[in-house]
XYZ file of C-alpha atoms in Angstrom:
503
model
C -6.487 18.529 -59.977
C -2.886 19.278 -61.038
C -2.609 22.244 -58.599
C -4.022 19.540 -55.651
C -1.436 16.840 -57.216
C 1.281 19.280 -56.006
C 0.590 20.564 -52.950
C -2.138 18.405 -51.438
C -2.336 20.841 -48.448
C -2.767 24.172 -49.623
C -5.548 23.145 -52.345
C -8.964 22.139 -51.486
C -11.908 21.842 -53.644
C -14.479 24.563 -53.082
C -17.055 22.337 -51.861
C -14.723 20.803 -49.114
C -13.078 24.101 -48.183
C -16.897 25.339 -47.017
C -18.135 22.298 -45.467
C -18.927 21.929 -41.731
C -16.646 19.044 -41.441
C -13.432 20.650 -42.644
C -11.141 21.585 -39.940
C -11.280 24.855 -39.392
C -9.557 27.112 -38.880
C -6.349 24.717 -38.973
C -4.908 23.990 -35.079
C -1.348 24.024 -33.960
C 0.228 24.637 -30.794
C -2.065 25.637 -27.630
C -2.884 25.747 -24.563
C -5.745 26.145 -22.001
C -4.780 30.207 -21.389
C -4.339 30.659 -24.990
C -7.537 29.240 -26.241
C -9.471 31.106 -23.496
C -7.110 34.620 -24.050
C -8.157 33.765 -27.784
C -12.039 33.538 -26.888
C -11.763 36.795 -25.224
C -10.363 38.590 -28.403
C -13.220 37.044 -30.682
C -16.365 37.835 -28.683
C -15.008 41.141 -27.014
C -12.408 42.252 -28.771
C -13.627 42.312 -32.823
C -10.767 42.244 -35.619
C -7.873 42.068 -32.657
C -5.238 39.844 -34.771
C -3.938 37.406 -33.103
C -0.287 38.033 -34.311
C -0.256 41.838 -32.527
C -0.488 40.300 -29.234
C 3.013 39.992 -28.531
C 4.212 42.482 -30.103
C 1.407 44.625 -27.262
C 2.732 42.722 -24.839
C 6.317 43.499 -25.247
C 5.217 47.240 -24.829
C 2.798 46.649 -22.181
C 5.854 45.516 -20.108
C 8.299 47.809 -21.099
C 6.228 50.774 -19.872
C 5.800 48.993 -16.575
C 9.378 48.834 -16.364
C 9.220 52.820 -17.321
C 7.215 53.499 -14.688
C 9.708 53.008 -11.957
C 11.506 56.130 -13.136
C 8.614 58.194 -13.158
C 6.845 60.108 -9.888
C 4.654 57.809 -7.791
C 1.313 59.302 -8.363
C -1.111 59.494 -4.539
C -3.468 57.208 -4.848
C -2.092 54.548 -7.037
C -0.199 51.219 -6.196
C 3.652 51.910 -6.584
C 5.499 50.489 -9.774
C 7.380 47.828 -7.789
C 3.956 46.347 -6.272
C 2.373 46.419 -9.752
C 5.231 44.674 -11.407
C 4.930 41.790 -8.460
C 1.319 41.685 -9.642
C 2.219 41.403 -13.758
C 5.277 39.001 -12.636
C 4.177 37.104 -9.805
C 0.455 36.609 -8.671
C -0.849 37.186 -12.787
C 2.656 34.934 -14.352
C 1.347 31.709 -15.657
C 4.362 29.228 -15.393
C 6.348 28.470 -18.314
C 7.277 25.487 -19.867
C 10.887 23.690 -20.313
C 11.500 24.712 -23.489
C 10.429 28.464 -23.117
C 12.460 29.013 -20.078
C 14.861 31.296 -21.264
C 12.336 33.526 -23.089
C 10.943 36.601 -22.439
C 7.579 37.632 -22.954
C 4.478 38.450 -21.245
C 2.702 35.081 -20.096
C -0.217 35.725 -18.121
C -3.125 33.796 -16.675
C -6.687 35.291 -18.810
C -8.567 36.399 -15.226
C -9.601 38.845 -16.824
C -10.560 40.312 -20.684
C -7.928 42.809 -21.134
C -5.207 40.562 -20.102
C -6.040 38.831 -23.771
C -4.518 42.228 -25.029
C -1.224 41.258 -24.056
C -0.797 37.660 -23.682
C -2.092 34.334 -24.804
C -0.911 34.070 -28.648
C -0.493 30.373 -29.888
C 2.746 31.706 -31.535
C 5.547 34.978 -30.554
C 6.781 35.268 -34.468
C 4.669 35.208 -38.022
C 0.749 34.355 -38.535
C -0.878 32.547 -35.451
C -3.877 30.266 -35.792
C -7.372 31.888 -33.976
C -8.407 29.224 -31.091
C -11.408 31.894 -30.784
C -13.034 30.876 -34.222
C -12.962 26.720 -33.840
C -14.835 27.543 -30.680
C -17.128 30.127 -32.290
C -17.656 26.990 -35.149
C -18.480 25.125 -32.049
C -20.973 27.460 -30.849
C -22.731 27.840 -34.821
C -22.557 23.639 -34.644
C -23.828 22.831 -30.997
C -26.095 25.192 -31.059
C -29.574 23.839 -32.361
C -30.427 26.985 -34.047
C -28.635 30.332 -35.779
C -30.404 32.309 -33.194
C -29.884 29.792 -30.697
C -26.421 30.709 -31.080
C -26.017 34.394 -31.396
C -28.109 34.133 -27.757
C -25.180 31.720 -26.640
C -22.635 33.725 -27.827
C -23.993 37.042 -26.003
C -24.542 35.159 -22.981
C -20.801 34.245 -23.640
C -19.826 37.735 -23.925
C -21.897 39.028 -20.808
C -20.053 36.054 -18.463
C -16.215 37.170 -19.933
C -17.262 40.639 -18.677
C -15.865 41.966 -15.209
C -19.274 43.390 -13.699
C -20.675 44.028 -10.366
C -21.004 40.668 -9.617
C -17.724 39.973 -9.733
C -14.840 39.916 -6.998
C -13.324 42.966 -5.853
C -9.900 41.463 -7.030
C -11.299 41.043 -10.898
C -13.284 44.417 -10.874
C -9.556 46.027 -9.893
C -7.317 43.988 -12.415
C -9.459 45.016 -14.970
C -9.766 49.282 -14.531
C -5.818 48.679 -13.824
C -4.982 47.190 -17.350
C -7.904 49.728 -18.351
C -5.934 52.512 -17.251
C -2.667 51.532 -18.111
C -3.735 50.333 -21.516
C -4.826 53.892 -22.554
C -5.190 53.303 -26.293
C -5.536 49.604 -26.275
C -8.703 47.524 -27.994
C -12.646 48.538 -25.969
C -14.108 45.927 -24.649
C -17.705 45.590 -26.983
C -19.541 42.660 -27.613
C -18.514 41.414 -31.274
C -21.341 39.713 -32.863
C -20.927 35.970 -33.859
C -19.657 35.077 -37.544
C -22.153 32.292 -38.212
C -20.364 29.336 -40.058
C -20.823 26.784 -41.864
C -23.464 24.458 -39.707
C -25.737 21.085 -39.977
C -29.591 21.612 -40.263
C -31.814 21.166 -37.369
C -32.956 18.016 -38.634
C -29.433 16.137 -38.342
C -28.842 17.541 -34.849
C -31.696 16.465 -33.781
C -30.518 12.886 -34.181
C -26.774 13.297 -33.640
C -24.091 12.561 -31.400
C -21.440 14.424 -31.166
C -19.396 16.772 -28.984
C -20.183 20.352 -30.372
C -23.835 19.461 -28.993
C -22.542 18.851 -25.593
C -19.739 21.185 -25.630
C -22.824 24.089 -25.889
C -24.464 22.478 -23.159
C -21.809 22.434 -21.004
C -20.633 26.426 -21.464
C -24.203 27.194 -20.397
C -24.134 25.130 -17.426
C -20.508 26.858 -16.712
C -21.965 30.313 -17.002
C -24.684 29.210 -14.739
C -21.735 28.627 -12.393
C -20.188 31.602 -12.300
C -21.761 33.257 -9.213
C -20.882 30.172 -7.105
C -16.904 31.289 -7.175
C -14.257 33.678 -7.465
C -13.498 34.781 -10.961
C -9.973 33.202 -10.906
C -11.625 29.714 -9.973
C -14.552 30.602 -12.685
C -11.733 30.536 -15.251
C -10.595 27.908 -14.941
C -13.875 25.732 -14.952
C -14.556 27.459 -18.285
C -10.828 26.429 -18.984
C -11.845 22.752 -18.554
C -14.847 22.797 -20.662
C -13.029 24.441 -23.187
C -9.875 22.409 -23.750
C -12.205 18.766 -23.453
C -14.509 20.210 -26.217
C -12.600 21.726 -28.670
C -9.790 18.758 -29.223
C -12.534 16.368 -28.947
C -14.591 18.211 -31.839
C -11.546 18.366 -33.817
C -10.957 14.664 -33.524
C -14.857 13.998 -34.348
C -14.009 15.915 -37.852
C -11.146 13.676 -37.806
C -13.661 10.650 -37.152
C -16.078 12.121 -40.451
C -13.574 12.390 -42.764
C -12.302 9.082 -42.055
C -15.521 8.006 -42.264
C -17.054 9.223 -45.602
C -13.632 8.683 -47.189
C -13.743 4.970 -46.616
C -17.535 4.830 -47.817
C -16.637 6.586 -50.991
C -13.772 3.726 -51.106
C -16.688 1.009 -50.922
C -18.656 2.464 -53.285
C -15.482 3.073 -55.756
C -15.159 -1.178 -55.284
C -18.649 -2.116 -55.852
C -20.601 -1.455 -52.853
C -23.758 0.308 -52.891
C -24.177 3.924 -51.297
C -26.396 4.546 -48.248
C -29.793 5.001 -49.256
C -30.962 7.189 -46.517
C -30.141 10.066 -44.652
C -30.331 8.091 -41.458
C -28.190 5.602 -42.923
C -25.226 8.625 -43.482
C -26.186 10.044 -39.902
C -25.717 6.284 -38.801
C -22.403 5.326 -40.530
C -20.745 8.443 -40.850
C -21.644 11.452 -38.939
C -22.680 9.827 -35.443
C -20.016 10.796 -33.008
C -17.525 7.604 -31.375
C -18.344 7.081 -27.932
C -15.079 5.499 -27.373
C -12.164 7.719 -28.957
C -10.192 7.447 -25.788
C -10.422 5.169 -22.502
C -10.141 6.511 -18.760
C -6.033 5.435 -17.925
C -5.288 4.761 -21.134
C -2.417 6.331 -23.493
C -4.041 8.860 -25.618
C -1.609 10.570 -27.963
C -1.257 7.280 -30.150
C -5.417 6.773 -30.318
C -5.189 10.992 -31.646
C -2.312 10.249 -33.722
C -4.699 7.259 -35.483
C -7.876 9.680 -36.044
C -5.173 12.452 -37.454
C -3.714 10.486 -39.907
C -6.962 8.836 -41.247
C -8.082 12.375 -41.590
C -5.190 13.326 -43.714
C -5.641 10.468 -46.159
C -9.138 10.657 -45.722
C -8.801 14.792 -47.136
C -6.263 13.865 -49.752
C -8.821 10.931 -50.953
C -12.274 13.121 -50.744
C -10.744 15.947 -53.059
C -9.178 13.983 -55.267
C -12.653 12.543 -55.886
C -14.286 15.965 -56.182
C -11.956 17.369 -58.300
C -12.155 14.461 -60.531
C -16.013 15.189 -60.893
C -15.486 18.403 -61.385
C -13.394 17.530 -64.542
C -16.417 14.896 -65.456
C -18.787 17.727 -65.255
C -20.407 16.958 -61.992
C -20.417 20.179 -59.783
C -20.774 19.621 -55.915
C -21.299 22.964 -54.339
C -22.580 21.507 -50.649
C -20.681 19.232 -48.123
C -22.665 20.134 -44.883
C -25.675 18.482 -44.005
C -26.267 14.412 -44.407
C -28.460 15.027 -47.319
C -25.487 16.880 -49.044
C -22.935 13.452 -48.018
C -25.946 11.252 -49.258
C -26.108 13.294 -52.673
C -22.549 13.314 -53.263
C -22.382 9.364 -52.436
C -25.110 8.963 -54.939
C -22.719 10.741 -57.551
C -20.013 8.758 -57.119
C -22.317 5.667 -57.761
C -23.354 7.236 -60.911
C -19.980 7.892 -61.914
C -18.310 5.082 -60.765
C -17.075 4.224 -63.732
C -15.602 7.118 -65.589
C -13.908 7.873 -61.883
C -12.056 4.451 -61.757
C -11.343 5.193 -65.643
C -9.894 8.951 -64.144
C -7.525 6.496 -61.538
C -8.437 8.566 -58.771
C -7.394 5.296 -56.825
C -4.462 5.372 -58.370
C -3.853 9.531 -58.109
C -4.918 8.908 -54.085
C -2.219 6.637 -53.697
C 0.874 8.668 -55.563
C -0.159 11.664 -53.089
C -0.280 9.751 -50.020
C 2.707 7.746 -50.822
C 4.760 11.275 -51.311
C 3.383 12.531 -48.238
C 4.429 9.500 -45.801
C 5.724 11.457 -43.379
C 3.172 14.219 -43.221
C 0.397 11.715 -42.756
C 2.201 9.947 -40.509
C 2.104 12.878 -38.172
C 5.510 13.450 -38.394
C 5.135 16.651 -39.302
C 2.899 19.279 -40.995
C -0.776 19.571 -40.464
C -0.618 16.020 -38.889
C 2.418 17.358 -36.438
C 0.546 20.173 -35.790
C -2.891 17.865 -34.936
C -0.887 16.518 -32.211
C 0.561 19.410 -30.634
C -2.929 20.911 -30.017
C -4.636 17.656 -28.403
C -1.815 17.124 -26.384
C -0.572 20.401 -24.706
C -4.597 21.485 -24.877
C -5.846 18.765 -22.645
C -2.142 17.756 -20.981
C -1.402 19.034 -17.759
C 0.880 22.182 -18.077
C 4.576 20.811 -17.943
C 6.703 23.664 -16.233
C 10.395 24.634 -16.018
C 9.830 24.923 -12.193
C 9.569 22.322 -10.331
C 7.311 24.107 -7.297
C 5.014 25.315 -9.524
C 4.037 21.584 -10.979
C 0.235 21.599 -9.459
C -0.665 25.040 -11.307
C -2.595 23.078 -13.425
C -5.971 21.780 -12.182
C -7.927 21.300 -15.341
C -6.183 18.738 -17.104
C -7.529 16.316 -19.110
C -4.341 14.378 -19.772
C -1.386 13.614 -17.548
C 2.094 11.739 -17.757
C 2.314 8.227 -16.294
C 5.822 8.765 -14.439
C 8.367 10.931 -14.349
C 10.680 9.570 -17.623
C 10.404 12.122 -20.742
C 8.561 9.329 -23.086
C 6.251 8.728 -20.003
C 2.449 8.187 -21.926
C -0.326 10.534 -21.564
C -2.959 9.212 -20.198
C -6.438 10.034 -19.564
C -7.232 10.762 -16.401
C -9.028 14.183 -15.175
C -7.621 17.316 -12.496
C -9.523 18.019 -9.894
C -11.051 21.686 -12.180
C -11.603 18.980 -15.015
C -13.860 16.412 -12.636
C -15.789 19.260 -10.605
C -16.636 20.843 -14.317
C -17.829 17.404 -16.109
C -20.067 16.437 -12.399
C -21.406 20.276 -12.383
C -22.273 19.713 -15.889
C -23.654 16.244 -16.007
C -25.877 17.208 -12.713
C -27.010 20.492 -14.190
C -30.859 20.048 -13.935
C -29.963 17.390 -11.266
C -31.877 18.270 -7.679
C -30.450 15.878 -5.563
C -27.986 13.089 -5.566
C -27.608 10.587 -9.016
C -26.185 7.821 -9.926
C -22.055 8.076 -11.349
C -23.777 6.592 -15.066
C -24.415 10.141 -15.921
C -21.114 11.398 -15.563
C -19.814 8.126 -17.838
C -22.620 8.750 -20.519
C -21.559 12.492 -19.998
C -18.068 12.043 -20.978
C -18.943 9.331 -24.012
C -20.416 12.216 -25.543
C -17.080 13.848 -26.110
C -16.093 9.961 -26.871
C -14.009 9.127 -23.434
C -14.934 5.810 -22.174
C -15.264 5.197 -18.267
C -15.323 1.516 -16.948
C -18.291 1.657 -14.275
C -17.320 -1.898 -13.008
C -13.982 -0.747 -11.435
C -14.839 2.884 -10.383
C -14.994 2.067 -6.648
C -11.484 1.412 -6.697
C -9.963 3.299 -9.708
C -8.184 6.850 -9.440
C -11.685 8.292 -10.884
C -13.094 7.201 -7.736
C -10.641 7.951 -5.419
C -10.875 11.870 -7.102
C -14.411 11.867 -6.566
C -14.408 10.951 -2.896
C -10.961 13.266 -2.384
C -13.419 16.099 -3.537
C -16.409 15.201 -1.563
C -18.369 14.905 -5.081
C -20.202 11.525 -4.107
C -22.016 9.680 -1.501
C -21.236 5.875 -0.903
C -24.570 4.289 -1.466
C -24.398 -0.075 -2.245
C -27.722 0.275 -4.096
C -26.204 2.922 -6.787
C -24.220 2.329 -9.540
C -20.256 1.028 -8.645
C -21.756 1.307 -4.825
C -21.728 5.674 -5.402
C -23.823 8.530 -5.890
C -22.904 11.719 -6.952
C -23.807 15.106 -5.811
C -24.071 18.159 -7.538
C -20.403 20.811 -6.291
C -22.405 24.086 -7.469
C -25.808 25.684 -7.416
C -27.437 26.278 -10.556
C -30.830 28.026 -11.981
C -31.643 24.488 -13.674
C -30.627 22.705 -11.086
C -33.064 25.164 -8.732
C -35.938 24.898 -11.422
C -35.982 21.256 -11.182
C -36.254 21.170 -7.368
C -39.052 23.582 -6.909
């Protein structure tokens, strides 16, 4: 308890540490390329660590800068041409604030482009975007072998095969070649985490479930496009899921935290399972609205997750010390267990002021759970440059970004974020939401689609609203005045499901 009075952050009870709704591992700074480069490394590239990346990449481009000195070999493209490839056509733009750095940045076509580029961080330990979305897989998935199949249909999809473009299948035997001792590319099997049983996902919402969905769909995709354009649909699905998981742990902690509260000041605990799925683990279908600001709505959930962590071990440490073990914080039977204890011990914990203790902690760590910075800091800077469109240092290259999530309203540098979808983003959530779709539907699927990551569309002014407009712009829906908001949608890619269900 001491140790967790002191440094709230780095101590966590056992139980906590272990449970499916801790944050893990902890996010910081991304973006789109990195969490995809970072996918790559877990399912292909076992035990790569994410802080050698630069340091490969630095080399990488130093001996393509070697190579101009050296004889031009018959038969290969010449040094100058394959620098315009590394530096031009593969270059993902940078951002103000990196423009006067060097370093490899380059767009993850293809799996051993991971080798070199797409590290959240060029200095000290970097977080692993490739393990929150392997915990994504282990919790969307409905079973442990449901998602070892996911994850090796994950691996066979990153792979550059025959089915691929000519462009891909050359990118990757070039880096192959020129990346003589570098990291194989083997599948890596999955690292199966902490996960809920089969009998709470059966009755949950929330958007690991949909996020799994949604990557098979994608993979179904893949033979309808280029790999480049492939990419970045998988880049869409990707960046929507994983921010919007993290803020649904946000959402739990919160959650149980203020139940534990009520019980603490007289109010009975749930006496069901269903009443915990109900109350605390059932996803929000209305985090964020379409055009509205979203970094203040994040900035709420982030905060009530940091009081919400401080509160929830203070609790368990303080029945530790009374001689009540928890060992299990993972399934809704575990939350309704622990709630009973608390009821039980209500007493002897209000005599142990963890109220009291909560308060000291939280009131020393303002500014941390303010978001100011931190974990909470840190909470930010992944929602927002994850699902914000890519701000770059050059002006022409402003549109690279197609699979936004988030984008500035106006030009002014405390312009809001607001949600609002690219044109990637929209043609992934439609191709998704009409997977097993055979012909034209009504636009209420793609609005219960998105509540399930907990975005919020108003169907009464699609018609007219920049949603609409988008969907008409990319010839995604049909005008129709007996549908829903006076359109139907229609599905942008072939699928197998979507085949299945017309035969």
């Amino acid at each position: 308890m001491q140790q967790l009075r002191d440094s709230p952050w780095k101590s966590s009870h056992a139980a906590y540490d272990s449970s499916a709704f801790n944050i893990r591992p902890a996010p910081e700074f991304s973006t789109a390329e990195v969490v995809v480069a970072s996918l790559y490394r877990a399912v292909g590239f076992g035990g790569y660590p994410e802080t050698e990346v630069p340091k490969a990449g630095r080399e990488f481009d130093r001996l393509g800068q070697a190579a101009k000195t050296k004889k031009f070999e018959p038969g290969r493209i010449r040094p100058d041409t394959w620098r315009t490839v590394l530096h031009g056509v593969l270059e993902s733009p940078k951002q103000p604030n990196q423009s006067s750095k060097r370093f490899l940045q380059l767009c993850p076509v293809v799996p051993d482009v991971a080798l070199y580029s797409g590290s959240a961080r060029l200095a000290g330990n970097s977080w692993n975007p490739g393990q929150l979305i392997q915990r994504m897989i282990c919790l969307g998935s409905e079973s442990d072998a449901a998602a070892k199949a996911t994850w090796g249909k994950l691996f066979d999809a990153l792979s550059v095969t025959a089915g691929d473009d000519v462009w891909a299948r050359w990118l990757q035997e070039e880096f192959q070649r020129r990346g003589k001792n570098a990291r194989k590319w083997v599948a890596n099997p999955i690292d199966l985490a902490a996960s809920l049983p089969e009998t709470d996902k059966d009755f949950l919402r929330y958007p690991a479930r949909q996020f799994v969905r949604d990557l098979e769909a994608t993979m179904d995709a893949k033979g309808s496009m280029t790999r480049r354009q492939w990419v970045s649909l998988l880049e869409a699905v990707i960046r929507l899921g994983s921010v919007m998981h993290v803020v649904w742990l946000c959402n739990v902690n919160e959650k149980l935290w203020r139940t534990v509260r009520d019980i603490l000041g007289g109010q009975p605990a749930p006496a069901s399972e269903e009443e915990v799925r109900r109350k605390i683990l059932n996803g929000d279908a209305r985090c964020l609205a379409y055009g509205n600001p979203a970094v203040p709505i994040v900035k709420e959930y982030a905060s009530g997750y940091l009081t919400a962590r401080v509160g929830l071990n203070v609790v368990l440490w303080a029945l530790e010390e009374l001689g009540t073990s928890t060992r299990r914080l993972s399934s809704s039977a575990d939350l309704l267990a622990l709630l009973a204890t608390i009821e039980l011990n209500r007493g002897p914990l209000l005599e142990a002021k963890v109220l009291a203790i909560h308060t000291e902690v939280t009131d020393r760590e303002a500014r941390a759970i303010a978001c100011k910075k931190g974990i909470g800091s840190n909470l930010i800077e992944f929602a927002r440059h994850t699902l914000g469109q890519r701000q770059t240092s050059d002006e022409s290259l402003r549109g690279y970004d197609q699979s936004y999530f988030l984008r500035k309203r106006g030009e002014a540098r405390n312009a809001p974020w607001v949600v609002s979808l690219g044109p990637v983003a929209l043609l992934a959530m439609v191709h998704c939401c009409l997977r097993e779709a055979a012909g034209p539907r009504s636009v209420q699927r793609l609005s219960d689609h998105l509540e399930w990551y907990g975005i919020q569309v108003d169907l009464d002014n699609m018609s007219g609203s920049d949603l609409g407009r988008k969907l008409r712009m990319l010839g995604l829906v049909l005008d129709s005045p007996d549908a829903e908001s006076g359109m139907l949608m229609i599905p942008p890619f072939s699928s197998a499901a979507r085949l299945g269900a017309s035969l």
